[in-house]
mmCIF file of C-alpha atoms in Angstrom:
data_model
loop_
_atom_site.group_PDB
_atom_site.id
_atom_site.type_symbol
_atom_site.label_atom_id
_atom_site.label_comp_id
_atom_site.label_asym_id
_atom_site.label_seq_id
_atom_site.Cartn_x
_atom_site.Cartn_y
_atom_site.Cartn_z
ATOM 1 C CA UNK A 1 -9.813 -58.188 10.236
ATOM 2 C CA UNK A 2 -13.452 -59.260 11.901
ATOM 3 C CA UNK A 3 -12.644 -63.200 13.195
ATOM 4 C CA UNK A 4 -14.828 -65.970 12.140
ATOM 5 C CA UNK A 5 -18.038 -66.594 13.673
ATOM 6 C CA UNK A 6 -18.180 -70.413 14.072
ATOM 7 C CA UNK A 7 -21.292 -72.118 15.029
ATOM 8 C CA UNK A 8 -21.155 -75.786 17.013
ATOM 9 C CA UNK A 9 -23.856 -77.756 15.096
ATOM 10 C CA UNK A 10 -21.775 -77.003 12.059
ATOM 11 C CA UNK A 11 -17.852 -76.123 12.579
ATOM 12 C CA UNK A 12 -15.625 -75.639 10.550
ATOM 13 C CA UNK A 13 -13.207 -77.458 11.804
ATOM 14 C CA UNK A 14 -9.944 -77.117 9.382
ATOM 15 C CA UNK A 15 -11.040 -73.102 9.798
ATOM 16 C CA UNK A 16 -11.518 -73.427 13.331
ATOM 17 C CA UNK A 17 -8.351 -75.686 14.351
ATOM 18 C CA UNK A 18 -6.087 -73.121 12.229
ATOM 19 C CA UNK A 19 -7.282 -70.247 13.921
ATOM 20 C CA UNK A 20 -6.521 -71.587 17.247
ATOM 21 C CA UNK A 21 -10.422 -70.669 17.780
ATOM 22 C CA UNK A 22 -12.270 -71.647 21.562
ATOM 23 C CA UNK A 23 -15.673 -71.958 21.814
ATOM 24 C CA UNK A 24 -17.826 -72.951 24.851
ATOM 25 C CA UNK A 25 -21.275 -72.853 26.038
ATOM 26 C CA UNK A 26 -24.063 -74.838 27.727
ATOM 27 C CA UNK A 27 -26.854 -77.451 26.226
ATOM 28 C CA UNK A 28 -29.833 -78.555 28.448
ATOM 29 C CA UNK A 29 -28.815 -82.313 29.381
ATOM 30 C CA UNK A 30 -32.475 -83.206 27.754
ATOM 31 C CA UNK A 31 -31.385 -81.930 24.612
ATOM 32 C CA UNK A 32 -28.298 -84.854 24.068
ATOM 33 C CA UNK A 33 -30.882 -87.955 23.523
ATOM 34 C CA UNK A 34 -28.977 -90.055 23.835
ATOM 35 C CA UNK A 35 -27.217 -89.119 27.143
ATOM 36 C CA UNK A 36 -30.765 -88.215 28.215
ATOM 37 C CA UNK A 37 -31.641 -92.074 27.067
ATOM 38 C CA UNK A 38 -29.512 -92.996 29.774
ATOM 39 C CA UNK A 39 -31.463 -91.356 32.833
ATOM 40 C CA UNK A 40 -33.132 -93.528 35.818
ATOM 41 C CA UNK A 41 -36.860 -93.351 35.051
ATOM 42 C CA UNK A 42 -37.287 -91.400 38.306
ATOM 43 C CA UNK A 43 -34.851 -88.708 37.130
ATOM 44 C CA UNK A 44 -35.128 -87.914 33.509
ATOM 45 C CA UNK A 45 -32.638 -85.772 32.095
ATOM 46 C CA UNK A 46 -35.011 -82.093 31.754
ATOM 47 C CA UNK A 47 -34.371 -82.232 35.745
ATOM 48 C CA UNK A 48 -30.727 -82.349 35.206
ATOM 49 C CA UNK A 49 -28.134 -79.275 35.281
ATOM 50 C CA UNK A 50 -27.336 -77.799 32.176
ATOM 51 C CA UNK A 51 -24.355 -79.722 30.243
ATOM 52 C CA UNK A 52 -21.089 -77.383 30.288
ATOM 53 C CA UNK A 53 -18.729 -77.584 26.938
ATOM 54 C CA UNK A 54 -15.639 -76.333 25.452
ATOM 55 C CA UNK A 55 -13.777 -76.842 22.398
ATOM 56 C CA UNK A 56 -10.098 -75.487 21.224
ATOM 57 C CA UNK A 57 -8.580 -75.889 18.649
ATOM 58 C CA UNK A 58 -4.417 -76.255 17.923
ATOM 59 C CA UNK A 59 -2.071 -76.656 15.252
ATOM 60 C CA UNK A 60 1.160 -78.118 16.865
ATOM 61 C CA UNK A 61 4.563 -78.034 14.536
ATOM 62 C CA UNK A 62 6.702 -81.316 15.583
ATOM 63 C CA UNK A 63 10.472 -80.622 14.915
ATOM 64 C CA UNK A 64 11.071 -81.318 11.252
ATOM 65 C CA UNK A 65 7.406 -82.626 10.787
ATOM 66 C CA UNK A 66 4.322 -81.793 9.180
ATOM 67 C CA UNK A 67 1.681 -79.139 11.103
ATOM 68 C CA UNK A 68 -0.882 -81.271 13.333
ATOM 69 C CA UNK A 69 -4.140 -80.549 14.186
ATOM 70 C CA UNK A 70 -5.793 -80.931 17.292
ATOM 71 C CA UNK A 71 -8.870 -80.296 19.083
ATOM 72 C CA UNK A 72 -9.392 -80.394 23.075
ATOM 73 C CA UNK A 73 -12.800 -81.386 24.263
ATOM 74 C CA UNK A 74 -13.701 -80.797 27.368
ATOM 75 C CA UNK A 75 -17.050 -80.817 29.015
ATOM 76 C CA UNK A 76 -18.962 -81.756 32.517
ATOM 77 C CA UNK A 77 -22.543 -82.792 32.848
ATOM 78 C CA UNK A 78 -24.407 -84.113 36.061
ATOM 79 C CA UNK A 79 -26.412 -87.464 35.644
ATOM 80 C CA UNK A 80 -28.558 -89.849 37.399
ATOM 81 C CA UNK A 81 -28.405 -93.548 36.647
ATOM 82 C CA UNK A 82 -30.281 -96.402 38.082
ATOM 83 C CA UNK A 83 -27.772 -97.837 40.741
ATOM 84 C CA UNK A 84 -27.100 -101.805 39.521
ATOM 85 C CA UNK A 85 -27.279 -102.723 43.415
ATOM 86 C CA UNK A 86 -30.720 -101.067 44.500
ATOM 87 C CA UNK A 87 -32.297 -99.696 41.122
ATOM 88 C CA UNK A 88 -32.563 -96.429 42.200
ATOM 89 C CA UNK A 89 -31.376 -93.031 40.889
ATOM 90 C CA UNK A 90 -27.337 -92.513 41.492
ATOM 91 C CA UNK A 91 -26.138 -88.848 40.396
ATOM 92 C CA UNK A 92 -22.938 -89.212 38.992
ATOM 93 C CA UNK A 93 -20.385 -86.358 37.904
ATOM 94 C CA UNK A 94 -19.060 -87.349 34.299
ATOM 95 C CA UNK A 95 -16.079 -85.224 33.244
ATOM 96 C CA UNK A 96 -14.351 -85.417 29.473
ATOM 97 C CA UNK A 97 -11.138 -83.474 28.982
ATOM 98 C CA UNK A 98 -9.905 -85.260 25.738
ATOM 99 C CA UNK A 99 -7.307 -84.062 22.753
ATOM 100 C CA UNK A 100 -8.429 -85.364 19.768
ATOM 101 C CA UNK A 101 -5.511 -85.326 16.664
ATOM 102 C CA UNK A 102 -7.453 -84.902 13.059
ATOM 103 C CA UNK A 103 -5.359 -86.120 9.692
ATOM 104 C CA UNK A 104 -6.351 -85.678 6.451
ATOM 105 C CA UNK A 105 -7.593 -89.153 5.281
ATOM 106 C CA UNK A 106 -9.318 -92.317 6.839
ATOM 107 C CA UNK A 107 -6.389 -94.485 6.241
ATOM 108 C CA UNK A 108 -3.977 -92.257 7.938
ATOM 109 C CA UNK A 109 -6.124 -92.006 10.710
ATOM 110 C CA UNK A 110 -6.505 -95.486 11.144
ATOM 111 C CA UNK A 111 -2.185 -96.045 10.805
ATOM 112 C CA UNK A 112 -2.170 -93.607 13.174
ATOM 113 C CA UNK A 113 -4.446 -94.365 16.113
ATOM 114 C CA UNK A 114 -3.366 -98.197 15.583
ATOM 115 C CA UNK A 115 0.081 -97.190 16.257
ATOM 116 C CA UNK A 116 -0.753 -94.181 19.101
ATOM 117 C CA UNK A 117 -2.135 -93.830 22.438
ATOM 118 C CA UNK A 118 -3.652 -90.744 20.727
ATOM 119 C CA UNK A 119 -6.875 -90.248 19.815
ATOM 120 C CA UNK A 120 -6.675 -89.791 15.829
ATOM 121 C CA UNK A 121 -9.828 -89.008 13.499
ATOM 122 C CA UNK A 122 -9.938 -88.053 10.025
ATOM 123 C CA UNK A 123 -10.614 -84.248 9.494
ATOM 124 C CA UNK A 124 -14.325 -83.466 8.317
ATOM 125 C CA UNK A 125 -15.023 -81.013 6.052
ATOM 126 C CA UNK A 126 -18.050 -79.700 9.092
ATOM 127 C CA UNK A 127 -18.525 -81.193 12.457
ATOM 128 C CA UNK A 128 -21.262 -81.367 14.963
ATOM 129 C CA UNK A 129 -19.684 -80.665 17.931
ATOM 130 C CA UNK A 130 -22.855 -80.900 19.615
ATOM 131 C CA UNK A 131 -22.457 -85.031 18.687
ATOM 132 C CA UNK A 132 -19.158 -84.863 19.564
ATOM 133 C CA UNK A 133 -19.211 -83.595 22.591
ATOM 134 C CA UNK A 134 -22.020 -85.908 23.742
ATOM 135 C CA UNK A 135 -20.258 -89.618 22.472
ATOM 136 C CA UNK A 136 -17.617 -88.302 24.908
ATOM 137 C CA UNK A 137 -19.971 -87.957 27.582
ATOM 138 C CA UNK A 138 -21.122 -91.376 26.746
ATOM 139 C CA UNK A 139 -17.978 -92.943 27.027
ATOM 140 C CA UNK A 140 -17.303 -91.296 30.472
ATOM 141 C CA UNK A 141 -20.397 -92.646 32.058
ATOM 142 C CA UNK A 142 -19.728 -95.562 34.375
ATOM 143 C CA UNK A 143 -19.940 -98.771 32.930
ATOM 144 C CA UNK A 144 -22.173 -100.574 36.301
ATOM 145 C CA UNK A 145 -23.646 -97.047 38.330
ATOM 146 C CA UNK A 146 -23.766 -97.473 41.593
ATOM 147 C CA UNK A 147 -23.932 -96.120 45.493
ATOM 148 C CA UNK A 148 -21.007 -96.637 47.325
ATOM 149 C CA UNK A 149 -23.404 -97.283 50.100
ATOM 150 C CA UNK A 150 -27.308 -97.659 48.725
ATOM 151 C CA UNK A 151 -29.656 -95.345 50.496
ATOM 152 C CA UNK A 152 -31.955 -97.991 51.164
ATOM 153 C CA UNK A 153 -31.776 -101.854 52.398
ATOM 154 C CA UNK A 154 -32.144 -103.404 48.955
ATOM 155 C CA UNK A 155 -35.476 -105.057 47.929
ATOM 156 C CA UNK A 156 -35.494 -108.762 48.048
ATOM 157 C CA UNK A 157 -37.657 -110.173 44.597
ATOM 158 C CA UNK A 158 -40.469 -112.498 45.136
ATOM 159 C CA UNK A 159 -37.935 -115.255 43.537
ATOM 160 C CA UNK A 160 -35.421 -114.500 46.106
ATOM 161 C CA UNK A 161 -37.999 -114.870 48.981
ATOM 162 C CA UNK A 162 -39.239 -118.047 47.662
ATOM 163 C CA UNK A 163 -36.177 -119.928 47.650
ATOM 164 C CA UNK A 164 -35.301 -118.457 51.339
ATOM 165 C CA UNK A 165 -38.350 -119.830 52.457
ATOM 166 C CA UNK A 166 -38.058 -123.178 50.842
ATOM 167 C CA UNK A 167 -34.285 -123.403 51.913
ATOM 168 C CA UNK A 168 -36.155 -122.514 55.897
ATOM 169 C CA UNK A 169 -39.195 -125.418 55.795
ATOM 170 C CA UNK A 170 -38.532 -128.611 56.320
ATOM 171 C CA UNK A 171 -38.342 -130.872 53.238
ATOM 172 C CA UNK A 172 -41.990 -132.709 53.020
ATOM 173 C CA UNK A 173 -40.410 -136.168 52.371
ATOM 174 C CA UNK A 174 -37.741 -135.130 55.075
ATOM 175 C CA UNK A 175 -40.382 -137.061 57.804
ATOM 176 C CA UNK A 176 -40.558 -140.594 55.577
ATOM 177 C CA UNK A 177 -37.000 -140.896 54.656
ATOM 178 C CA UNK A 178 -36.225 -140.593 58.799
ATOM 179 C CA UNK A 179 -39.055 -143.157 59.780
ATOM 180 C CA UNK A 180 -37.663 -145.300 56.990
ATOM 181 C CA UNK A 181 -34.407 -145.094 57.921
ATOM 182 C CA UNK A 182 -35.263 -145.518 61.466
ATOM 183 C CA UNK A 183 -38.060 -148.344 61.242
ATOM 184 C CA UNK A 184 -36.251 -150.493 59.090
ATOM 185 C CA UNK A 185 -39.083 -151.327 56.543
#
């Protein structure tokens, strides 16, 4: 018996869970918009290295319970985010190794993953694991990127320098306040 082809942008994923199918490839980073939304302007994603991926699939049989299906996600993509401290490009490694449990209905999923530290999704008659793959990514990036040490001294804003230099010079009214004070007017 030939096994099933299954393709990512549409997978069967009852089919492709029962099999105990594994699929993996690579996307070009600029291809996941909305990971590629995410890139410092001075290193959009099309410079980035391709975006590695992997999916298996699992049925697991609990002792005296019903079959469970699961699905492993796994990918690794390298990014570059504007560093929060000096507001340039960071390149950050974002890894996702993730098991994902699918049930048959909305409501079971959401009884489930209220009551789990399990990730629990209701199965879909077709997936895109190509969407998939990337809200995982998305999740993994760091919430504030940043250097651990910034490659250059950061730049001061003209707002920054203005209140330095008024905080420096002496107060105008500074002189009248000390001659009244002194000269008893």
């Amino acid at each position: 018996m030939k096994p099933r082809a299954f393709v990512p942008e549409k997978l069967d994923l009852a089919a492709f869970i029962h099999d105990g199918a594994g699929l993996e490839g690579e996307w070009p980073a600029a291809s996941l918009a909305r990971l590629a939304d995410s890139a410092a302007p001075e290193a959009p994603a099309d410079g980035w290295p391709a975006v590695r991926w992997s999916l298996q699939g699992e049925t697991r049989q609990p002792k005296g319970g019903k079959a469970q299906a699961w699905l492993q996600v796994a990918a690794h993509a390298q990014v570059a985010l504007t560093c929060q401290r000096c507001l340039k490009p960071v390149h950050e490694a974002v890894e996702v190794d993730r098991w994902i449990r699918f049930v048959d209905t909305e409501a079971e999923a959401a009884a489930l993953d209220a009551d789990s530290d399990d990730d629990v999704l209701a199965m879909p008659r077709h997936l895109d694991a190509r969407e998939l793959v990337e809200d995982e990514l998305l999740l993994a990036l760091p919430l504030v990127p940043r250097h651990e040490a910034c490659p250059e001294p950061l730049v001061q804003s003209a707002d920054e320098a203005v209140v330095e230099d008024e905080e420096a010079a002496p107060h105008p009214f500074a002189a009248l306040a000390a001659l009244k004070r002194g000269g008893g007017a």
